[in-house]
């Protein structure tokens, strides 16, 4: 007796999506840790903390850049650190959700990635034009690579989902 036909085709394994998902999950983890660090700095003497780091790194405290950092650190308000920490938490949550969706090959996650990468491409292109650097060029290149990958993936999925053409007579 012949095996029954499967009801739906087996899911395609998209190794590229898995790599992007791992990147998103790693970025989410780093953002989460940064948010914890931001919350930990609330109500601490940031000027003294910055001076301690400068001493530890053997940076001259009379250096123009060091004095600027000390001034900026002393002006940071606890409310701003708290808001910054919450923003980092929200962004980390976004990265975790997107990474989870991409790992499981969900369509909504692919569209979310397309939108986020499109915005990232526009932003990095603007930055590259305003301030040409290798970092901005790498950002634009990375976004273009993801957009090309998504285009090819969507095209392949559309072709496999469309019904076969009727036989010609």
Short mmCIF file of N, CA and C in Angstrom, two decimals:
data_model
loop_
_atom_site.label_atom_id
_atom_site.label_comp_id
_atom_site.label_asym_id
_atom_site.label_seq_id
_atom_site.Cartn_x
_atom_site.Cartn_y
_atom_site.Cartn_z
N UNK A 1 0.84 -1.17 0.00
CA UNK A 1 0.00 0.00 0.00
C UNK A 1 0.89 1.24 0.00
N UNK A 2 0.54 2.24 -0.79
CA UNK A 2 1.35 3.45 -0.93
C UNK A 2 1.14 4.36 0.28
N UNK A 3 2.19 5.07 0.61
CA UNK A 3 2.09 6.04 1.71
C UNK A 3 1.15 7.16 1.31
N UNK A 4 0.32 7.64 2.25
CA UNK A 4 -0.54 8.77 1.91
C UNK A 4 0.30 10.02 1.69
N UNK A 5 -0.20 10.90 0.85
CA UNK A 5 0.50 12.15 0.58
C UNK A 5 0.46 13.03 1.82
N UNK A 6 1.54 13.72 2.12
CA UNK A 6 1.51 14.62 3.28
C UNK A 6 0.53 15.76 3.02
N UNK A 7 -0.12 16.22 4.08
CA UNK A 7 -1.09 17.29 3.95
C UNK A 7 -0.43 18.61 3.57
N UNK A 8 0.75 18.86 4.07
CA UNK A 8 1.47 20.09 3.72
C UNK A 8 2.93 19.74 3.50
N UNK A 9 3.59 20.53 2.66
CA UNK A 9 4.99 20.23 2.40
C UNK A 9 5.82 20.44 3.65
N UNK A 10 6.92 19.71 3.78
CA UNK A 10 7.77 19.90 4.96
C UNK A 10 8.35 21.31 4.97
N UNK A 11 8.51 21.90 6.15
CA UNK A 11 9.04 23.26 6.19
C UNK A 11 10.48 23.29 5.69
N UNK A 12 10.77 24.36 4.95
CA UNK A 12 12.13 24.52 4.44
C UNK A 12 13.02 24.99 5.58
N UNK A 13 14.24 24.50 5.59
CA UNK A 13 15.19 24.94 6.60
C UNK A 13 15.93 26.15 6.06
N UNK A 14 15.74 27.27 6.68
CA UNK A 14 16.41 28.50 6.27
C UNK A 14 17.56 28.77 7.23
N UNK A 15 18.74 28.31 6.86
CA UNK A 15 19.91 28.50 7.72
C UNK A 15 20.21 29.99 7.90
N UNK A 16 19.95 30.78 6.86
CA UNK A 16 20.19 32.22 6.95
C UNK A 16 19.32 32.86 8.01
N UNK A 17 18.05 32.43 8.09
CA UNK A 17 17.16 32.97 9.13
C UNK A 17 17.65 32.59 10.51
N UNK A 18 18.19 31.40 10.63
CA UNK A 18 18.71 30.96 11.94
C UNK A 18 19.90 31.82 12.37
N UNK A 19 20.77 32.15 11.41
CA UNK A 19 21.92 33.01 11.73
C UNK A 19 21.43 34.39 12.17
N UNK A 20 20.48 34.95 11.42
CA UNK A 20 19.93 36.27 11.78
C UNK A 20 19.24 36.18 13.13
N UNK A 21 18.52 35.08 13.39
CA UNK A 21 17.84 34.91 14.67
C UNK A 21 18.85 34.88 15.82
N UNK A 22 19.95 34.17 15.64
CA UNK A 22 20.99 34.12 16.67
C UNK A 22 21.58 35.51 16.92
N UNK A 23 21.77 36.26 15.84
CA UNK A 23 22.28 37.63 15.97
C UNK A 23 21.29 38.49 16.76
N UNK A 24 20.00 38.36 16.44
CA UNK A 24 18.97 39.12 17.14
C UNK A 24 18.92 38.73 18.62
N UNK A 25 19.01 37.44 18.91
CA UNK A 25 18.98 36.98 20.30
C UNK A 25 20.21 37.46 21.07
N UNK A 26 21.37 37.46 20.42
CA UNK A 26 22.59 37.96 21.07
C UNK A 26 22.47 39.47 21.32
N UNK A 27 21.94 40.19 20.35
CA UNK A 27 21.76 41.63 20.51
C UNK A 27 20.76 41.91 21.63
N UNK A 28 19.70 41.12 21.70
CA UNK A 28 18.73 41.28 22.77
C UNK A 28 19.35 41.05 24.14
N UNK A 29 20.22 40.05 24.23
CA UNK A 29 20.89 39.76 25.50
C UNK A 29 21.79 40.92 25.91
N UNK A 30 22.55 41.46 24.96
CA UNK A 30 23.42 42.60 25.27
C UNK A 30 22.62 43.83 25.68
N UNK A 31 21.50 44.07 25.00
CA UNK A 31 20.65 45.21 25.36
C UNK A 31 20.03 45.02 26.74
N UNK A 32 19.65 43.79 27.07
CA UNK A 32 19.11 43.51 28.39
C UNK A 32 20.15 43.79 29.47
N UNK A 33 21.38 43.33 29.23
CA UNK A 33 22.46 43.57 30.20
C UNK A 33 22.76 45.06 30.32
N UNK A 34 22.71 45.78 29.19
CA UNK A 34 22.94 47.22 29.24
C UNK A 34 21.84 47.93 30.03
N UNK A 35 20.60 47.44 29.90
CA UNK A 35 19.51 48.06 30.67
C UNK A 35 19.72 47.82 32.16
N UNK A 36 20.17 46.62 32.53
CA UNK A 36 20.45 46.35 33.94
C UNK A 36 21.56 47.27 34.45
N UNK A 37 22.57 47.49 33.61
CA UNK A 37 23.65 48.40 33.98
C UNK A 37 23.15 49.83 34.15
N UNK A 38 22.24 50.23 33.28
CA UNK A 38 21.66 51.57 33.39
C UNK A 38 20.89 51.73 34.70
N UNK A 39 20.10 50.72 35.06
CA UNK A 39 19.35 50.78 36.31
C UNK A 39 20.29 50.78 37.52
N UNK A 40 21.39 50.08 37.38
CA UNK A 40 22.35 49.99 38.49
C UNK A 40 23.06 51.33 38.74
N UNK A 41 23.13 52.17 37.71
CA UNK A 41 23.82 53.46 37.86
C UNK A 41 22.93 54.55 38.45
N UNK A 42 21.65 54.27 38.62
CA UNK A 42 20.73 55.27 39.16
C UNK A 42 21.16 55.60 40.59
N UNK A 43 21.17 56.91 40.90
CA UNK A 43 21.52 57.43 42.23
C UNK A 43 22.95 57.12 42.65
N UNK A 44 23.84 56.97 41.69
CA UNK A 44 25.26 56.82 42.00
C UNK A 44 25.99 58.07 41.55
N UNK A 45 27.15 58.32 42.12
CA UNK A 45 27.95 59.48 41.74
C UNK A 45 28.69 59.13 40.45
N UNK A 46 28.10 59.52 39.33
CA UNK A 46 28.66 59.15 38.02
C UNK A 46 29.97 59.88 37.73
N UNK A 47 30.12 61.10 38.27
CA UNK A 47 31.38 61.83 38.09
C UNK A 47 32.52 61.07 38.76
N UNK A 48 32.30 60.62 39.99
CA UNK A 48 33.34 59.86 40.71
C UNK A 48 33.60 58.53 40.02
N UNK A 49 32.54 57.91 39.52
CA UNK A 49 32.70 56.65 38.81
C UNK A 49 33.55 56.84 37.54
N UNK A 50 33.27 57.92 36.79
CA UNK A 50 34.04 58.20 35.57
C UNK A 50 35.50 58.52 35.91
N UNK A 51 35.71 59.26 36.99
CA UNK A 51 37.09 59.56 37.40
C UNK A 51 37.82 58.28 37.83
N UNK A 52 37.12 57.37 38.47
CA UNK A 52 37.73 56.09 38.85
C UNK A 52 38.13 55.27 37.63
N UNK A 53 37.26 55.25 36.62
CA UNK A 53 37.60 54.53 35.39
C UNK A 53 38.78 55.18 34.68
N UNK A 54 38.81 56.51 34.67
CA UNK A 54 39.94 57.21 34.03
C UNK A 54 41.25 56.88 34.73
N UNK A 55 41.20 56.84 36.07
CA UNK A 55 42.41 56.49 36.83
C UNK A 55 42.82 55.05 36.54
N UNK A 56 41.83 54.14 36.51
CA UNK A 56 42.09 52.73 36.24
C UNK A 56 42.69 52.53 34.84
N UNK A 57 42.25 53.32 33.87
CA UNK A 57 42.73 53.20 32.49
C UNK A 57 43.94 54.09 32.20
N UNK A 58 44.48 54.72 33.25
CA UNK A 58 45.65 55.61 33.12
C UNK A 58 45.40 56.75 32.15
N UNK A 59 44.22 57.35 32.23
CA UNK A 59 43.89 58.51 31.41
C UNK A 59 44.08 59.75 32.27
N UNK A 60 44.78 60.73 31.73
CA UNK A 60 45.04 61.97 32.45
C UNK A 60 43.72 62.69 32.71
N UNK A 61 43.39 62.96 33.99
CA UNK A 61 42.11 63.62 34.28
C UNK A 61 42.05 65.07 33.80
N UNK A 62 43.18 65.63 33.45
CA UNK A 62 43.20 67.00 32.93
C UNK A 62 43.07 67.03 31.41
N UNK A 63 42.99 65.87 30.81
CA UNK A 63 42.79 65.76 29.36
C UNK A 63 41.47 66.43 28.99
N UNK A 64 41.44 67.11 27.85
CA UNK A 64 40.23 67.82 27.41
C UNK A 64 39.05 66.86 27.29
N UNK A 65 39.25 65.70 26.68
CA UNK A 65 38.17 64.73 26.49
C UNK A 65 37.72 64.16 27.83
N UNK A 66 38.66 63.90 28.73
CA UNK A 66 38.31 63.36 30.04
C UNK A 66 37.48 64.38 30.83
N UNK A 67 37.86 65.65 30.80
CA UNK A 67 37.09 66.68 31.51
C UNK A 67 35.68 66.78 30.94
N UNK A 68 35.56 66.66 29.61
CA UNK A 68 34.24 66.69 28.97
C UNK A 68 33.38 65.52 29.45
N UNK A 69 33.99 64.32 29.52
CA UNK A 69 33.25 63.14 29.99
C UNK A 69 32.82 63.33 31.44
N UNK A 70 33.68 63.87 32.29
CA UNK A 70 33.33 64.10 33.68
C UNK A 70 32.16 65.07 33.80
N UNK A 71 32.20 66.12 33.00
CA UNK A 71 31.11 67.10 33.02
C UNK A 71 29.80 66.47 32.57
N UNK A 72 29.85 65.71 31.48
CA UNK A 72 28.63 65.06 30.99
C UNK A 72 28.09 64.06 32.00
N UNK A 73 28.97 63.30 32.64
CA UNK A 73 28.54 62.29 33.61
C UNK A 73 27.89 62.95 34.82
N UNK A 74 28.41 64.08 35.24
CA UNK A 74 27.85 64.74 36.43
C UNK A 74 26.47 65.34 36.15
N UNK A 75 26.15 65.58 34.90
CA UNK A 75 24.86 66.20 34.55
C UNK A 75 23.75 65.18 34.27
N UNK A 76 24.06 63.89 34.29
CA UNK A 76 23.04 62.87 34.01
C UNK A 76 22.11 62.74 35.22
N UNK A 77 20.83 62.89 34.98
CA UNK A 77 19.82 62.80 36.03
C UNK A 77 19.33 61.35 36.18
N UNK A 78 18.97 60.94 37.39
CA UNK A 78 18.47 59.56 37.60
C UNK A 78 17.26 59.22 36.73
N UNK A 79 16.38 60.20 36.51
CA UNK A 79 15.21 59.96 35.66
C UNK A 79 15.61 59.58 34.24
N UNK A 80 16.63 60.24 33.72
CA UNK A 80 17.08 59.93 32.35
C UNK A 80 17.67 58.52 32.28
N UNK A 81 18.41 58.13 33.31
CA UNK A 81 18.95 56.77 33.34
C UNK A 81 17.83 55.74 33.41
N UNK A 82 16.80 56.04 34.20
CA UNK A 82 15.67 55.12 34.33
C UNK A 82 14.95 54.99 32.98
N UNK A 83 14.68 56.11 32.32
CA UNK A 83 14.01 56.07 31.01
C UNK A 83 14.87 55.35 29.99
N UNK A 84 16.16 55.60 30.02
CA UNK A 84 17.08 54.93 29.10
C UNK A 84 17.05 53.41 29.34
N UNK A 85 17.03 53.02 30.60
CA UNK A 85 16.97 51.59 30.93
C UNK A 85 15.69 50.95 30.42
N UNK A 86 14.56 51.65 30.57
CA UNK A 86 13.28 51.12 30.06
C UNK A 86 13.29 51.01 28.54
N UNK A 87 13.86 52.00 27.87
CA UNK A 87 13.94 51.94 26.40
C UNK A 87 14.81 50.76 25.97
N UNK A 88 15.92 50.54 26.65
CA UNK A 88 16.77 49.40 26.34
C UNK A 88 16.04 48.08 26.57
N UNK A 89 15.25 48.01 27.64
CA UNK A 89 14.47 46.81 27.90
C UNK A 89 13.45 46.54 26.79
N UNK A 90 12.77 47.59 26.34
CA UNK A 90 11.79 47.41 25.26
C UNK A 90 12.48 46.96 23.98
N UNK A 91 13.62 47.56 23.66
CA UNK A 91 14.34 47.18 22.46
C UNK A 91 14.85 45.74 22.59
N UNK A 92 15.30 45.36 23.79
CA UNK A 92 15.75 43.97 24.00
C UNK A 92 14.59 43.00 23.80
N UNK A 93 13.41 43.36 24.33
CA UNK A 93 12.23 42.52 24.15
C UNK A 93 11.90 42.37 22.67
N UNK A 94 11.99 43.47 21.92
CA UNK A 94 11.75 43.42 20.47
C UNK A 94 12.73 42.46 19.80
N UNK A 95 13.99 42.52 20.19
CA UNK A 95 14.99 41.65 19.59
C UNK A 95 14.74 40.18 19.94
N UNK A 96 14.33 39.91 21.19
CA UNK A 96 14.02 38.54 21.59
C UNK A 96 12.83 37.98 20.82
N UNK A 97 11.78 38.80 20.69
CA UNK A 97 10.58 38.35 19.97
C UNK A 97 10.91 38.10 18.50
N UNK A 98 11.64 39.03 17.90
CA UNK A 98 12.02 38.87 16.49
C UNK A 98 12.92 37.65 16.30
N UNK A 99 13.88 37.46 17.19
CA UNK A 99 14.76 36.30 17.10
C UNK A 99 14.00 34.99 17.24
N UNK A 100 13.06 34.94 18.19
CA UNK A 100 12.24 33.74 18.38
C UNK A 100 11.42 33.44 17.12
N UNK A 101 10.80 34.47 16.56
CA UNK A 101 9.99 34.28 15.36
C UNK A 101 10.81 33.84 14.17
N UNK A 102 12.00 34.40 14.01
CA UNK A 102 12.85 34.01 12.89
C UNK A 102 13.37 32.59 13.08
N UNK A 103 13.72 32.22 14.31
CA UNK A 103 14.21 30.87 14.57
C UNK A 103 13.16 29.84 14.20
N UNK A 104 11.89 30.17 14.45
CA UNK A 104 10.79 29.25 14.15
C UNK A 104 10.18 29.48 12.78
N UNK A 105 10.78 30.34 11.98
CA UNK A 105 10.38 30.56 10.59
C UNK A 105 8.94 31.07 10.46
N UNK A 106 8.53 31.96 11.38
CA UNK A 106 7.20 32.55 11.32
C UNK A 106 7.17 33.67 10.29
N UNK A 107 6.07 33.75 9.54
CA UNK A 107 5.95 34.76 8.49
C UNK A 107 5.97 36.17 9.08
N UNK A 108 5.28 36.38 10.21
CA UNK A 108 5.24 37.72 10.80
C UNK A 108 6.64 38.21 11.16
N UNK A 109 7.51 37.30 11.59
CA UNK A 109 8.87 37.68 11.97
C UNK A 109 9.68 38.09 10.74
N UNK A 110 9.42 37.43 9.62
CA UNK A 110 10.13 37.79 8.38
C UNK A 110 9.73 39.19 7.94
N UNK A 111 8.43 39.50 8.05
CA UNK A 111 7.98 40.84 7.67
C UNK A 111 8.49 41.90 8.65
N UNK A 112 8.53 41.55 9.93
CA UNK A 112 9.09 42.46 10.92
C UNK A 112 10.57 42.72 10.62
N UNK A 113 11.29 41.68 10.25
CA UNK A 113 12.70 41.83 9.88
C UNK A 113 12.84 42.70 8.64
N UNK A 114 11.96 42.51 7.68
CA UNK A 114 12.00 43.32 6.46
C UNK A 114 11.80 44.79 6.78
N UNK A 115 10.83 45.10 7.62
CA UNK A 115 10.56 46.49 7.98
C UNK A 115 11.72 47.08 8.77
N UNK A 116 12.20 46.35 9.78
CA UNK A 116 13.31 46.85 10.60
C UNK A 116 14.58 47.04 9.79
N UNK A 117 14.86 46.11 8.89
CA UNK A 117 16.06 46.23 8.06
C UNK A 117 15.92 47.36 7.06
N UNK A 118 14.71 47.57 6.55
CA UNK A 118 14.48 48.70 5.64
C UNK A 118 14.75 50.02 6.32
N UNK A 119 14.24 50.18 7.55
CA UNK A 119 14.52 51.40 8.31
C UNK A 119 16.01 51.52 8.61
N UNK A 120 16.62 50.40 8.98
CA UNK A 120 18.06 50.41 9.25
C UNK A 120 18.87 50.79 8.03
N UNK A 121 18.45 50.30 6.87
CA UNK A 121 19.14 50.66 5.62
C UNK A 121 19.07 52.15 5.37
N UNK A 122 17.88 52.72 5.53
CA UNK A 122 17.71 54.17 5.30
C UNK A 122 18.57 54.95 6.28
N UNK A 123 18.56 54.57 7.55
CA UNK A 123 19.33 55.28 8.57
C UNK A 123 20.82 55.17 8.29
N UNK A 124 21.31 53.97 8.01
CA UNK A 124 22.75 53.79 7.76
C UNK A 124 23.18 54.50 6.48
N UNK A 125 22.33 54.52 5.47
CA UNK A 125 22.66 55.25 4.24
C UNK A 125 22.79 56.73 4.54
N UNK A 126 21.85 57.26 5.31
CA UNK A 126 21.92 58.67 5.72
C UNK A 126 23.21 58.95 6.47
N UNK A 127 23.56 58.07 7.40
CA UNK A 127 24.79 58.24 8.17
C UNK A 127 26.04 58.14 7.29
N UNK A 128 25.99 57.23 6.32
CA UNK A 128 27.13 57.06 5.41
C UNK A 128 27.35 58.31 4.56
N UNK A 129 26.26 58.91 4.12
CA UNK A 129 26.36 60.13 3.31
C UNK A 129 26.86 61.29 4.18
N UNK A 130 26.33 61.38 5.40
CA UNK A 130 26.69 62.47 6.29
C UNK A 130 28.12 62.35 6.82
N UNK A 131 28.51 61.12 7.17
CA UNK A 131 29.82 60.89 7.77
C UNK A 131 30.39 59.58 7.22
N UNK A 132 31.00 59.60 6.04
CA UNK A 132 31.52 58.36 5.45
C UNK A 132 32.54 57.69 6.37
N UNK A 133 32.27 56.43 6.68
CA UNK A 133 33.21 55.65 7.49
C UNK A 133 33.01 54.17 7.17
N UNK A 134 33.97 53.39 7.57
CA UNK A 134 33.91 51.95 7.34
C UNK A 134 32.76 51.32 8.12
N UNK A 135 32.48 51.84 9.30
CA UNK A 135 31.39 51.30 10.12
C UNK A 135 30.05 51.51 9.43
N UNK A 136 29.80 52.71 8.91
CA UNK A 136 28.54 52.99 8.22
C UNK A 136 28.45 52.19 6.92
N UNK A 137 29.57 52.05 6.22
CA UNK A 137 29.57 51.25 5.00
C UNK A 137 29.22 49.79 5.32
N UNK A 138 29.78 49.28 6.42
CA UNK A 138 29.47 47.90 6.82
C UNK A 138 28.00 47.78 7.20
N UNK A 139 27.44 48.80 7.85
CA UNK A 139 26.02 48.77 8.20
C UNK A 139 25.13 48.72 6.98
N UNK A 140 25.45 49.55 5.98
CA UNK A 140 24.68 49.55 4.73
C UNK A 140 24.83 48.21 4.02
N UNK A 141 26.04 47.69 3.98
CA UNK A 141 26.30 46.41 3.31
C UNK A 141 25.54 45.27 4.00
N UNK A 142 25.55 45.28 5.31
CA UNK A 142 24.84 44.24 6.09
C UNK A 142 23.34 44.31 5.81
N UNK A 143 22.78 45.53 5.80
CA UNK A 143 21.36 45.70 5.53
C UNK A 143 21.01 45.25 4.12
N UNK A 144 21.85 45.59 3.15
CA UNK A 144 21.60 45.18 1.76
C UNK A 144 21.64 43.66 1.64
N UNK A 145 22.60 43.03 2.31
CA UNK A 145 22.69 41.56 2.25
C UNK A 145 21.43 40.91 2.82
N UNK A 146 20.93 41.44 3.93
CA UNK A 146 19.71 40.88 4.52
C UNK A 146 18.51 41.12 3.60
N UNK A 147 18.42 42.32 3.02
CA UNK A 147 17.30 42.61 2.13
C UNK A 147 17.32 41.72 0.89
N UNK A 148 18.49 41.48 0.33
CA UNK A 148 18.61 40.58 -0.83
C UNK A 148 18.22 39.16 -0.42
N UNK A 149 18.69 38.72 0.74
CA UNK A 149 18.34 37.39 1.22
C UNK A 149 16.82 37.25 1.40
N UNK A 150 16.20 38.25 2.00
CA UNK A 150 14.75 38.21 2.20
C UNK A 150 14.01 38.21 0.87
N UNK A 151 14.48 39.02 -0.08
CA UNK A 151 13.84 39.06 -1.40
C UNK A 151 13.88 37.67 -2.05
N UNK A 152 15.05 37.05 -2.03
CA UNK A 152 15.18 35.70 -2.63
C UNK A 152 14.31 34.69 -1.89
N UNK A 153 14.24 34.78 -0.57
CA UNK A 153 13.45 33.85 0.21
C UNK A 153 11.96 34.03 -0.08
N UNK A 154 11.49 35.29 -0.09
CA UNK A 154 10.08 35.54 -0.39
C UNK A 154 9.73 35.08 -1.81
N UNK A 155 10.63 35.31 -2.74
CA UNK A 155 10.40 34.89 -4.13
C UNK A 155 10.29 33.37 -4.23
N UNK A 156 11.18 32.66 -3.56
CA UNK A 156 11.14 31.20 -3.57
C UNK A 156 9.86 30.68 -2.92
N UNK A 157 9.49 31.28 -1.80
CA UNK A 157 8.27 30.86 -1.11
C UNK A 157 7.03 31.12 -1.96
N UNK A 158 7.02 32.24 -2.66
CA UNK A 158 5.87 32.55 -3.52
C UNK A 158 5.76 31.54 -4.66
N UNK A 159 6.90 31.19 -5.24
CA UNK A 159 6.88 30.21 -6.34
C UNK A 159 6.41 28.84 -5.87
N UNK A 160 6.86 28.43 -4.68
CA UNK A 160 6.47 27.11 -4.19
C UNK A 160 5.01 27.10 -3.72
N UNK A 161 4.46 28.24 -3.35
CA UNK A 161 3.08 28.30 -2.89
C UNK A 161 2.08 28.45 -4.03
N UNK A 162 2.53 28.93 -5.19
CA UNK A 162 1.60 29.12 -6.31
C UNK A 162 1.25 27.77 -6.94
N UNK A 163 0.01 27.63 -7.39
CA UNK A 163 -0.40 26.36 -7.99
C UNK A 163 0.32 26.13 -9.32
N UNK A 164 0.52 24.88 -9.69
CA UNK A 164 1.21 24.61 -10.96
C UNK A 164 0.34 25.05 -12.12
N UNK A 165 0.96 25.45 -13.23
CA UNK A 165 0.17 25.88 -14.38
C UNK A 165 -0.61 24.70 -14.97
N UNK A 166 -1.77 24.98 -15.59
CA UNK A 166 -2.55 23.89 -16.18
C UNK A 166 -1.79 23.26 -17.35
N UNK A 167 -1.97 21.97 -17.54
CA UNK A 167 -1.24 21.31 -18.64
C UNK A 167 -1.75 21.84 -19.98
N UNK A 168 -0.83 22.03 -20.88
CA UNK A 168 -1.20 22.50 -22.23
C UNK A 168 -1.61 21.33 -23.10
N UNK A 169 -2.54 21.58 -24.01
CA UNK A 169 -3.03 20.50 -24.87
C UNK A 169 -2.54 20.62 -26.27
#
